[in-house]
Structure formats: C-alpha cells, structure tokens
C-alpha cells in the first residue's frame, strides 16, 4: 500500500505563512493560526508543503488503507482558504448556514476571506470539528 503523500514536516509554520504572496491571504493565515492554536491547545505543524495542521489522528478505511492526518487545519491557497476537519462533526450541519459566504467540498470548507464569515461561528466549527475528530474518530 502506498504511503500518504501528506506527512508532517519540520518546516516552521510562520516561515510558510510569511511566504504567502497575497497580503490579505497571509493575514488571514496568521489569524487562523492563532485561532486554531487557541481553540485546540495544539501547536501548528506543516503537513506537506501547504497545510497547517493541529492535532493528529490515525484513520483506517475498510479498504485497508490507513494513515495519519491533522485533526483540523487550513491552507491559504491562491483562490481561497481551504479549511480541513470542520465539516465532520454532527454540529456542522447546524452551524454552516450561520457561517456566511462559503463552499464545501468532500471534507473541506472553502472561504474567500475571513471577513466573509462570522468568526464566532467559525470558532465553533473549529472546536466541534477538533473535538469530534479527537474523541469519535481517533480512538487510541
């Protein structure tokens, strides 16, 4: 079975965020860094070249594929901010309509900029997503 391409790295998160070209996207990245760090109580770790992650869990699919991933995280992409792990909790269905302008993908939440969303709702999505992953999905 192939090893996951997205693995934790030793790259300093601040170094990665300082290299984000767009000033607004860079500022949003630093705001998310502080928000997620405060909510999760975890230090940020770079996962692969572009994902800032908090916490870690182990998954195993019925197919036999397994690996480790960040419990929650984000990536300041050119087109948007991709947020990971925030749509998996049962509370997400209730919270997402209150968030503001966003899109969802398979397990991602996409926002153009943080000013488009309600920060309190975003914080609750981070909290519930992290807690769900660490208590319901990650069972040591």
Short mmCIF file of N, CA, C and O in Angstrom, two decimals:
data_model
loop_
_atom_site.label_atom_id
_atom_site.label_comp_id
_atom_site.label_asym_id
_atom_site.label_seq_id
_atom_site.Cartn_x
_atom_site.Cartn_y
_atom_site.Cartn_z
N UNK A 1 0.85 -1.18 0.00
CA UNK A 1 0.00 0.00 0.00
C UNK A 1 0.90 1.24 0.00
O UNK A 1 1.86 1.33 0.76
N UNK A 2 0.58 2.22 -0.82
CA UNK A 2 1.39 3.43 -0.93
C UNK A 2 1.29 4.28 0.33
O UNK A 2 0.24 4.35 0.96
N UNK A 3 2.39 4.91 0.68
CA UNK A 3 2.41 5.80 1.84
C UNK A 3 1.74 7.12 1.48
O UNK A 3 1.81 7.58 0.34
N UNK A 4 1.07 7.73 2.47
CA UNK A 4 0.42 9.02 2.24
C UNK A 4 1.45 10.07 1.83
O UNK A 4 2.53 10.14 2.39
N UNK A 5 1.07 10.89 0.87
CA UNK A 5 1.96 11.96 0.42
C UNK A 5 2.01 13.10 1.41
O UNK A 5 3.01 13.78 1.54
N UNK A 6 0.91 13.34 2.11
CA UNK A 6 0.84 14.45 3.05
C UNK A 6 1.26 13.98 4.43
O UNK A 6 0.50 13.32 5.14
N UNK A 7 2.49 14.31 4.79
CA UNK A 7 3.09 13.91 6.07
C UNK A 7 3.52 15.16 6.83
O UNK A 7 3.78 16.20 6.23
N UNK A 8 3.62 15.06 8.15
CA UNK A 8 4.15 16.19 8.91
C UNK A 8 5.59 16.49 8.49
O UNK A 8 6.34 15.57 8.15
N UNK A 9 5.93 17.77 8.49
CA UNK A 9 7.29 18.19 8.13
C UNK A 9 7.88 19.02 9.26
O UNK A 9 7.19 19.34 10.23
N UNK A 10 9.12 19.38 9.10
CA UNK A 10 9.81 20.23 10.08
C UNK A 10 9.81 21.71 9.67
O UNK A 10 10.41 22.53 10.35
N UNK A 11 9.14 22.04 8.59
CA UNK A 11 9.11 23.42 8.11
C UNK A 11 8.38 24.28 9.14
O UNK A 11 7.26 23.94 9.55
N UNK A 12 8.97 25.39 9.57
CA UNK A 12 8.28 26.27 10.52
C UNK A 12 7.03 26.90 9.88
O UNK A 12 7.09 27.42 8.76
N UNK A 13 5.91 26.83 10.60
CA UNK A 13 4.65 27.33 10.08
C UNK A 13 4.74 28.82 9.75
O UNK A 13 4.26 29.27 8.72
N UNK A 14 5.36 29.60 10.63
CA UNK A 14 5.48 31.04 10.39
C UNK A 14 6.27 31.33 9.12
O UNK A 14 5.96 32.27 8.40
N UNK A 15 7.28 30.52 8.85
CA UNK A 15 8.07 30.69 7.62
C UNK A 15 7.17 30.46 6.39
O UNK A 15 7.22 31.23 5.43
N UNK A 16 6.36 29.41 6.45
CA UNK A 16 5.42 29.14 5.35
C UNK A 16 4.44 30.30 5.17
O UNK A 16 4.23 30.78 4.06
N UNK A 17 3.84 30.75 6.27
CA UNK A 17 2.84 31.82 6.17
C UNK A 17 3.46 33.14 5.71
O UNK A 17 2.84 33.87 4.95
N UNK A 18 4.65 33.43 6.15
CA UNK A 18 5.32 34.66 5.70
C UNK A 18 5.59 34.64 4.20
O UNK A 18 5.73 35.70 3.59
N UNK A 19 5.66 33.46 3.60
CA UNK A 19 5.93 33.34 2.17
C UNK A 19 4.66 33.42 1.32
O UNK A 19 4.75 33.44 0.09
N UNK A 20 3.48 33.46 1.95
CA UNK A 20 2.24 33.58 1.18
C UNK A 20 2.24 34.95 0.50
O UNK A 20 2.38 35.98 1.16
N UNK A 21 2.10 34.96 -0.81
CA UNK A 21 2.26 36.19 -1.60
C UNK A 21 1.20 37.25 -1.32
O UNK A 21 1.52 38.41 -1.12
N UNK A 22 -0.06 36.85 -1.34
CA UNK A 22 -1.15 37.82 -1.20
C UNK A 22 -1.23 38.30 0.25
O UNK A 22 -1.40 37.50 1.17
N UNK A 23 -1.12 39.61 0.50
CA UNK A 23 -1.10 40.12 1.88
C UNK A 23 -2.36 39.80 2.69
O UNK A 23 -2.26 39.48 3.87
N UNK A 24 -3.53 39.85 2.05
CA UNK A 24 -4.77 39.54 2.79
C UNK A 24 -4.82 38.05 3.12
O UNK A 24 -5.23 37.67 4.23
N UNK A 25 -4.42 37.19 2.20
CA UNK A 25 -4.42 35.75 2.45
C UNK A 25 -3.40 35.42 3.54
O UNK A 25 -3.64 34.59 4.40
N UNK A 26 -2.25 36.11 3.52
CA UNK A 26 -1.23 35.91 4.55
C UNK A 26 -1.77 36.33 5.92
O UNK A 26 -1.63 35.61 6.90
N UNK A 27 -2.45 37.48 5.99
CA UNK A 27 -3.02 37.95 7.25
C UNK A 27 -4.09 36.98 7.76
O UNK A 27 -4.14 36.67 8.96
N UNK A 28 -4.94 36.49 6.86
CA UNK A 28 -5.95 35.50 7.25
C UNK A 28 -5.29 34.23 7.76
O UNK A 28 -5.75 33.62 8.72
N UNK A 29 -4.18 33.84 7.14
CA UNK A 29 -3.45 32.65 7.59
C UNK A 29 -2.94 32.81 9.01
O UNK A 29 -3.08 31.90 9.83
N UNK A 30 -2.38 33.97 9.32
CA UNK A 30 -1.90 34.20 10.68
C UNK A 30 -3.05 34.27 11.68
O UNK A 30 -2.94 33.79 12.81
N UNK A 31 -4.18 34.83 11.26
CA UNK A 31 -5.34 34.86 12.14
C UNK A 31 -5.85 33.43 12.41
O UNK A 31 -6.16 33.08 13.56
N UNK A 32 -5.92 32.61 11.37
CA UNK A 32 -6.33 31.22 11.56
C UNK A 32 -5.34 30.46 12.43
O UNK A 32 -5.74 29.63 13.26
N UNK A 33 -4.06 30.72 12.25
CA UNK A 33 -3.03 30.09 13.07
C UNK A 33 -3.32 30.36 14.55
O UNK A 33 -3.36 29.44 15.36
N UNK A 34 -3.53 31.61 14.89
CA UNK A 34 -3.78 31.97 16.29
C UNK A 34 -5.11 31.42 16.79
O UNK A 34 -5.21 30.94 17.92
N UNK A 35 -6.12 31.47 15.94
CA UNK A 35 -7.45 30.98 16.33
C UNK A 35 -7.41 29.47 16.59
O UNK A 35 -7.87 29.00 17.64
N UNK A 36 -6.86 28.72 15.65
CA UNK A 36 -6.84 27.26 15.80
C UNK A 36 -5.91 26.83 16.93
O UNK A 36 -6.21 25.88 17.65
N UNK A 37 -4.81 27.51 17.10
CA UNK A 37 -3.90 27.19 18.20
C UNK A 37 -4.61 27.40 19.54
O UNK A 37 -4.54 26.55 20.43
N UNK A 38 -5.32 28.51 19.67
CA UNK A 38 -6.02 28.80 20.91
C UNK A 38 -7.16 27.84 21.19
O UNK A 38 -7.37 27.42 22.33
N UNK A 39 -7.91 27.47 20.17
CA UNK A 39 -9.06 26.59 20.35
C UNK A 39 -8.64 25.15 20.62
O UNK A 39 -9.20 24.48 21.48
N UNK A 40 -7.65 24.66 19.88
CA UNK A 40 -7.25 23.25 20.01
C UNK A 40 -6.26 23.03 21.14
O UNK A 40 -6.13 21.91 21.63
N UNK A 41 -5.52 24.07 21.51
CA UNK A 41 -4.46 23.89 22.50
C UNK A 41 -3.25 23.18 21.94
O UNK A 41 -2.36 22.77 22.67
N UNK A 42 -3.20 23.03 20.62
CA UNK A 42 -2.11 22.32 19.94
C UNK A 42 -1.23 23.31 19.19
O UNK A 42 -1.70 24.34 18.74
N UNK A 43 0.03 22.96 19.06
CA UNK A 43 0.92 23.74 18.22
C UNK A 43 0.72 23.34 16.76
O UNK A 43 0.40 22.19 16.47
N UNK A 44 0.90 24.28 15.89
CA UNK A 44 0.72 24.04 14.46
C UNK A 44 1.90 23.25 13.90
O UNK A 44 3.04 23.44 14.32
N UNK A 45 1.60 22.38 12.94
CA UNK A 45 2.60 21.58 12.24
C UNK A 45 2.28 21.66 10.76
O UNK A 45 1.12 21.58 10.36
N UNK A 46 3.31 21.82 9.95
CA UNK A 46 3.12 21.77 8.50
C UNK A 46 2.93 20.32 8.08
O UNK A 46 3.70 19.44 8.46
N UNK A 47 1.88 20.09 7.32
CA UNK A 47 1.61 18.78 6.72
C UNK A 47 1.82 18.95 5.23
O UNK A 47 1.08 19.70 4.58
N UNK A 48 2.85 18.33 4.71
CA UNK A 48 3.20 18.53 3.31
C UNK A 48 3.64 19.96 3.11
O UNK A 48 3.95 20.68 4.06
N UNK A 49 3.63 20.42 1.87
CA UNK A 49 4.15 21.76 1.60
C UNK A 49 3.18 22.90 1.88
O UNK A 49 3.60 24.06 1.92
N UNK A 50 1.86 22.60 2.13
CA UNK A 50 0.94 23.74 2.18
C UNK A 50 -0.21 23.64 3.18
O UNK A 50 -1.08 24.50 3.18
N UNK A 51 -0.23 22.64 4.05
CA UNK A 51 -1.33 22.52 5.02
C UNK A 51 -0.79 22.76 6.42
O UNK A 51 0.18 22.12 6.85
N UNK A 52 -1.43 23.68 7.14
CA UNK A 52 -1.10 23.95 8.53
C UNK A 52 -2.10 23.14 9.36
O UNK A 52 -3.31 23.35 9.26
N UNK A 53 -1.59 22.19 10.15
CA UNK A 53 -2.47 21.29 10.89
C UNK A 53 -2.29 21.38 12.39
O UNK A 53 -1.25 21.77 12.89
N UNK A 54 -3.35 20.96 13.09
CA UNK A 54 -3.40 20.97 14.56
C UNK A 54 -3.93 19.64 15.04
O UNK A 54 -4.99 19.20 14.61
N UNK A 55 -3.20 19.00 15.94
CA UNK A 55 -3.59 17.69 16.41
C UNK A 55 -3.36 16.66 15.32
O UNK A 55 -3.03 17.00 14.18
N UNK A 56 -3.51 15.41 15.70
CA UNK A 56 -3.26 14.33 14.74
C UNK A 56 -4.13 13.15 15.12
O UNK A 56 -4.37 12.90 16.30
N UNK A 57 -4.62 12.45 14.12
CA UNK A 57 -5.37 11.23 14.38
C UNK A 57 -4.99 10.18 13.35
O UNK A 57 -4.44 10.49 12.30
N UNK A 58 -5.28 8.95 13.70
CA UNK A 58 -5.00 7.83 12.82
C UNK A 58 -6.31 7.33 12.25
O UNK A 58 -7.30 7.19 12.97
N UNK A 59 -6.34 7.08 10.94
CA UNK A 59 -7.55 6.56 10.31
C UNK A 59 -7.24 5.24 9.62
O UNK A 59 -6.09 4.96 9.27
N UNK A 60 -8.28 4.44 9.48
CA UNK A 60 -8.16 3.18 8.74
C UNK A 60 -9.48 2.95 8.02
O UNK A 60 -10.53 2.90 8.64
N UNK A 61 -9.39 2.84 6.70
CA UNK A 61 -10.56 2.61 5.88
C UNK A 61 -10.83 1.11 5.76
O UNK A 61 -9.94 0.29 5.97
N UNK A 62 -12.05 0.76 5.37
CA UNK A 62 -12.40 -0.64 5.17
C UNK A 62 -11.53 -1.29 4.10
O UNK A 62 -11.30 -2.49 4.12
N UNK A 63 -11.04 -0.47 3.18
CA UNK A 63 -10.17 -0.98 2.11
C UNK A 63 -8.81 -1.45 2.64
O UNK A 63 -8.07 -2.11 1.92
N UNK A 64 -8.50 -1.07 3.88
CA UNK A 64 -7.21 -1.41 4.45
C UNK A 64 -6.24 -0.24 4.43
O UNK A 64 -5.22 -0.26 5.11
N UNK A 65 -6.55 0.76 3.66
CA UNK A 65 -5.70 1.96 3.62
C UNK A 65 -5.79 2.65 4.98
O UNK A 65 -6.87 2.81 5.54
N UNK A 66 -4.65 3.06 5.50
CA UNK A 66 -4.63 3.77 6.77
C UNK A 66 -3.50 4.80 6.78
O UNK A 66 -2.62 4.77 5.94
N UNK A 67 -3.59 5.70 7.72
CA UNK A 67 -2.57 6.73 7.83
C UNK A 67 -2.90 7.71 8.93
O UNK A 67 -3.80 7.50 9.73
N UNK A 68 -2.15 8.78 8.96
CA UNK A 68 -2.33 9.83 9.95
C UNK A 68 -2.66 11.13 9.23
O UNK A 68 -2.24 11.35 8.10
N UNK A 69 -3.43 11.97 9.90
CA UNK A 69 -3.81 13.26 9.33
C UNK A 69 -3.97 14.26 10.45
O UNK A 69 -4.13 13.89 11.62
N UNK A 70 -3.95 15.54 10.10
CA UNK A 70 -4.22 16.60 11.07
C UNK A 70 -5.69 16.55 11.44
O UNK A 70 -6.55 16.30 10.60
N UNK A 71 -6.00 16.81 12.70
CA UNK A 71 -7.39 16.82 13.15
C UNK A 71 -8.15 17.97 12.51
O UNK A 71 -9.26 17.80 12.01
N UNK A 72 -7.58 19.15 12.53
CA UNK A 72 -8.11 20.32 11.83
C UNK A 72 -6.93 21.07 11.23
O UNK A 72 -5.79 20.91 11.68
N UNK A 73 -7.21 21.91 10.25
CA UNK A 73 -6.14 22.66 9.65
C UNK A 73 -6.64 23.56 8.54
O UNK A 73 -7.85 23.66 8.31
N UNK A 74 -5.69 24.20 7.88
CA UNK A 74 -6.04 25.11 6.79
C UNK A 74 -4.88 25.24 5.82
O UNK A 74 -3.74 24.91 6.14
N UNK A 75 -5.23 25.74 4.64
CA UNK A 75 -4.24 26.04 3.63
C UNK A 75 -4.63 27.35 2.96
O UNK A 75 -5.73 27.44 2.40
N UNK A 76 -3.77 28.37 3.01
CA UNK A 76 -4.07 29.63 2.34
C UNK A 76 -3.73 29.54 0.86
O UNK A 76 -2.64 29.90 0.43
N UNK A 77 -4.65 29.04 0.08
CA UNK A 77 -4.44 28.87 -1.35
C UNK A 77 -4.64 30.20 -2.08
O UNK A 77 -5.20 31.14 -1.53
N UNK A 78 -4.21 30.24 -3.33
CA UNK A 78 -4.38 31.47 -4.11
C UNK A 78 -5.85 31.82 -4.29
O UNK A 78 -6.24 32.97 -4.18
N UNK A 79 -6.69 30.82 -4.55
CA UNK A 79 -8.10 31.07 -4.84
C UNK A 79 -8.96 31.26 -3.60
O UNK A 79 -9.98 31.94 -3.64
N UNK A 80 -8.55 30.64 -2.47
CA UNK A 80 -9.38 30.68 -1.27
C UNK A 80 -8.61 30.12 -0.08
O UNK A 80 -7.48 29.68 -0.22
N UNK A 81 -9.26 30.15 1.06
CA UNK A 81 -8.75 29.47 2.24
C UNK A 81 -9.44 28.12 2.31
O UNK A 81 -10.67 28.05 2.33
N UNK A 82 -8.67 27.06 2.32
CA UNK A 82 -9.23 25.71 2.47
C UNK A 82 -9.09 25.34 3.95
O UNK A 82 -8.00 25.42 4.51
N UNK A 83 -10.21 24.96 4.57
CA UNK A 83 -10.24 24.60 5.98
C UNK A 83 -10.60 23.12 6.09
O UNK A 83 -11.58 22.67 5.50
N UNK A 84 -9.81 22.40 6.86
CA UNK A 84 -9.96 20.94 6.95
C UNK A 84 -10.47 20.52 8.32
O UNK A 84 -10.07 21.08 9.34
N UNK A 85 -11.34 19.50 8.32
CA UNK A 85 -11.81 18.91 9.56
C UNK A 85 -12.95 19.64 10.24
O UNK A 85 -13.35 19.27 11.34
N UNK A 86 -13.51 20.66 9.60
CA UNK A 86 -14.55 21.46 10.25
C UNK A 86 -15.96 21.01 9.89
O UNK A 86 -16.92 21.46 10.51
N UNK A 87 -16.10 20.14 8.90
CA UNK A 87 -17.44 19.76 8.45
C UNK A 87 -17.82 18.34 8.87
O UNK A 87 -18.87 17.85 8.49
N UNK A 88 -16.99 17.68 9.67
CA UNK A 88 -17.22 16.28 10.00
C UNK A 88 -18.07 16.08 11.25
O UNK A 88 -18.64 15.00 11.42
N UNK A 89 -18.17 17.05 12.11
CA UNK A 89 -18.92 16.86 13.36
C UNK A 89 -20.42 16.95 13.09
O UNK A 89 -20.85 17.60 12.14
N UNK A 90 -21.23 16.33 13.94
CA UNK A 90 -22.68 16.43 13.78
C UNK A 90 -23.19 17.87 13.87
O UNK A 90 -24.21 18.21 13.28
N UNK A 91 -22.48 18.74 14.58
CA UNK A 91 -22.89 20.13 14.74
C UNK A 91 -22.70 20.96 13.48
O UNK A 91 -23.28 22.03 13.33
N UNK A 92 -21.88 20.49 12.55
CA UNK A 92 -21.56 21.26 11.35
C UNK A 92 -22.81 21.60 10.54
O UNK A 92 -22.94 22.72 10.04
N UNK A 93 -23.74 20.67 10.43
CA UNK A 93 -24.95 20.92 9.63
C UNK A 93 -25.75 22.09 10.20
O UNK A 93 -26.37 22.84 9.45
N UNK A 94 -25.73 22.25 11.50
CA UNK A 94 -26.44 23.36 12.14
C UNK A 94 -25.66 24.67 12.00
O UNK A 94 -26.24 25.74 11.82
N UNK A 95 -24.34 24.59 12.07
CA UNK A 95 -23.51 25.79 12.09
C UNK A 95 -23.24 26.39 10.70
O UNK A 95 -23.15 27.61 10.57
N UNK A 96 -23.09 25.56 9.70
CA UNK A 96 -22.71 26.05 8.38
C UNK A 96 -23.65 27.10 7.81
O UNK A 96 -23.18 28.09 7.24
N UNK A 97 -24.99 26.96 7.96
CA UNK A 97 -25.86 28.02 7.43
C UNK A 97 -25.67 29.38 8.12
O UNK A 97 -26.01 30.40 7.55
N UNK A 98 -25.10 29.38 9.31
CA UNK A 98 -24.86 30.61 10.05
C UNK A 98 -23.49 31.22 9.78
O UNK A 98 -23.19 32.32 10.23
N UNK A 99 -22.63 30.49 9.06
CA UNK A 99 -21.24 30.90 8.89
C UNK A 99 -21.06 32.14 8.03
O UNK A 99 -20.24 32.99 8.34
N UNK A 100 -21.80 32.24 6.96
CA UNK A 100 -21.57 33.31 5.99
C UNK A 100 -21.16 32.69 4.67
O UNK A 100 -21.37 31.49 4.43
N UNK A 101 -20.55 33.49 3.81
CA UNK A 101 -20.22 33.05 2.46
C UNK A 101 -19.14 31.96 2.49
O UNK A 101 -18.02 32.19 2.96
N UNK A 102 -19.50 30.78 1.96
CA UNK A 102 -18.58 29.65 1.94
C UNK A 102 -19.04 28.62 0.93
O UNK A 102 -20.16 28.69 0.42
N UNK A 103 -18.17 27.67 0.67
CA UNK A 103 -18.48 26.49 -0.14
C UNK A 103 -17.94 25.28 0.61
O UNK A 103 -17.01 25.40 1.41
N UNK A 104 -18.51 24.12 0.31
CA UNK A 104 -17.99 22.90 0.90
C UNK A 104 -17.61 21.92 -0.19
O UNK A 104 -18.17 21.94 -1.28
N UNK A 105 -16.64 21.08 0.12
CA UNK A 105 -16.21 20.01 -0.76
C UNK A 105 -16.33 18.70 -0.01
O UNK A 105 -17.04 18.62 1.00
N UNK A 106 -15.62 17.69 -0.43
CA UNK A 106 -15.71 16.37 0.18
C UNK A 106 -15.57 16.44 1.70
O UNK A 106 -16.44 15.99 2.43
N UNK A 107 -14.52 16.99 2.18
CA UNK A 107 -14.36 17.17 3.63
C UNK A 107 -13.74 18.52 3.92
O UNK A 107 -13.19 18.74 4.99
N UNK A 108 -13.86 19.43 2.97
CA UNK A 108 -13.25 20.75 3.11
C UNK A 108 -14.32 21.85 3.15
O UNK A 108 -15.40 21.70 2.61
N UNK A 109 -13.93 22.91 3.78
CA UNK A 109 -14.73 24.13 3.82
C UNK A 109 -13.88 25.20 3.15
O UNK A 109 -12.70 25.34 3.47
N UNK A 110 -14.46 25.93 2.21
CA UNK A 110 -13.72 26.94 1.48
C UNK A 110 -14.33 28.31 1.74
O UNK A 110 -15.55 28.48 1.61
N UNK A 111 -13.49 29.27 2.09
CA UNK A 111 -13.93 30.66 2.22
C UNK A 111 -12.95 31.53 1.44
O UNK A 111 -11.77 31.23 1.34
N UNK A 112 -13.47 32.61 0.86
CA UNK A 112 -12.60 33.51 0.11
C UNK A 112 -11.71 34.32 1.05
O UNK A 112 -10.54 34.51 0.78
N UNK A 113 -12.31 34.79 2.13
CA UNK A 113 -11.55 35.55 3.13
C UNK A 113 -12.31 35.49 4.45
O UNK A 113 -13.52 35.28 4.48
N UNK A 114 -11.60 35.69 5.53
CA UNK A 114 -12.23 35.59 6.85
C UNK A 114 -13.28 36.66 7.08
O UNK A 114 -14.23 36.45 7.84
N UNK A 115 -13.15 37.81 6.41
CA UNK A 115 -14.15 38.87 6.57
C UNK A 115 -15.51 38.47 6.00
O UNK A 115 -16.50 39.12 6.28
N UNK A 116 -15.56 37.38 5.23
CA UNK A 116 -16.83 36.89 4.67
C UNK A 116 -17.61 36.02 5.64
O UNK A 116 -18.74 35.64 5.34
N UNK A 117 -17.00 35.65 6.77
CA UNK A 117 -17.65 34.71 7.68
C UNK A 117 -17.74 35.27 9.10
O UNK A 117 -17.00 36.18 9.48
N UNK A 118 -18.66 34.70 9.86
CA UNK A 118 -18.84 35.04 11.27
C UNK A 118 -17.74 34.32 12.06
O UNK A 118 -17.70 33.09 12.09
N UNK A 119 -16.85 35.08 12.70
CA UNK A 119 -15.71 34.50 13.41
C UNK A 119 -16.16 33.59 14.56
O UNK A 119 -15.52 32.59 14.86
N UNK A 120 -17.26 33.95 15.24
CA UNK A 120 -17.74 33.12 16.35
C UNK A 120 -18.23 31.77 15.85
O UNK A 120 -17.97 30.74 16.47
N UNK A 121 -18.93 31.76 14.72
CA UNK A 121 -19.40 30.50 14.14
C UNK A 121 -18.20 29.69 13.66
O UNK A 121 -18.13 28.47 13.86
N UNK A 122 -17.23 30.35 13.04
CA UNK A 122 -16.02 29.66 12.60
C UNK A 122 -15.31 29.02 13.80
O UNK A 122 -14.88 27.87 13.73
N UNK A 123 -15.19 29.75 14.88
CA UNK A 123 -14.54 29.22 16.08
C UNK A 123 -15.28 27.99 16.59
O UNK A 123 -14.66 27.00 17.00
N UNK A 124 -16.60 28.02 16.56
CA UNK A 124 -17.39 26.87 17.00
C UNK A 124 -17.20 25.68 16.06
O UNK A 124 -17.12 24.53 16.50
N UNK A 125 -17.10 25.93 14.76
CA UNK A 125 -16.82 24.85 13.81
C UNK A 125 -15.45 24.24 14.07
O UNK A 125 -15.29 23.01 13.99
N UNK A 126 -14.47 25.06 14.37
CA UNK A 126 -13.13 24.55 14.70
C UNK A 126 -13.20 23.69 15.95
O UNK A 126 -12.69 22.57 15.99
N UNK A 127 -13.85 24.21 16.99
CA UNK A 127 -13.94 23.49 18.27
C UNK A 127 -14.65 22.16 18.10
O UNK A 127 -14.17 21.11 18.52
N UNK A 128 -15.82 22.18 17.46
CA UNK A 128 -16.60 20.94 17.33
C UNK A 128 -15.92 19.96 16.38
O UNK A 128 -15.95 18.75 16.62
N UNK A 129 -15.30 20.47 15.32
CA UNK A 129 -14.58 19.59 14.39
C UNK A 129 -13.41 18.91 15.06
O UNK A 129 -13.21 17.70 14.93
N UNK A 130 -12.63 19.68 15.80
CA UNK A 130 -11.46 19.13 16.50
C UNK A 130 -11.91 18.11 17.55
O UNK A 130 -11.37 17.00 17.60
N UNK A 131 -12.88 18.48 18.36
CA UNK A 131 -13.34 17.58 19.42
C UNK A 131 -13.92 16.29 18.84
O UNK A 131 -13.67 15.20 19.36
N UNK A 132 -14.68 16.41 17.78
CA UNK A 132 -15.26 15.22 17.14
C UNK A 132 -14.16 14.29 16.63
O UNK A 132 -14.19 13.08 16.86
N UNK A 133 -13.20 14.86 15.95
CA UNK A 133 -12.12 14.05 15.40
C UNK A 133 -11.32 13.37 16.51
O UNK A 133 -11.02 12.18 16.41
N UNK A 134 -11.02 14.10 17.56
CA UNK A 134 -10.17 13.55 18.60
C UNK A 134 -10.90 12.57 19.52
O UNK A 134 -10.26 11.72 20.14
N UNK A 135 -12.22 12.67 19.62
CA UNK A 135 -12.94 11.76 20.51
C UNK A 135 -13.70 10.66 19.78
O UNK A 135 -13.81 9.56 20.29
N UNK A 136 -14.23 10.96 18.61
CA UNK A 136 -15.05 9.97 17.90
C UNK A 136 -14.29 9.22 16.82
O UNK A 136 -14.53 8.05 16.60
N UNK A 137 -13.41 9.90 16.12
CA UNK A 137 -12.68 9.27 15.03
C UNK A 137 -11.38 8.67 15.55
O UNK A 137 -11.03 7.54 15.24
N UNK A 138 -10.68 9.43 16.37
CA UNK A 138 -9.40 8.96 16.92
C UNK A 138 -9.68 8.22 18.22
O UNK A 138 -9.98 8.82 19.23
N UNK A 139 -9.59 6.93 18.13
CA UNK A 139 -9.75 6.11 19.33
C UNK A 139 -8.45 5.33 19.51
O UNK A 139 -8.24 4.33 18.84
N UNK A 140 -7.58 5.84 20.40
CA UNK A 140 -6.26 5.20 20.56
C UNK A 140 -6.36 3.74 20.97
O UNK A 140 -7.30 3.29 21.54
#
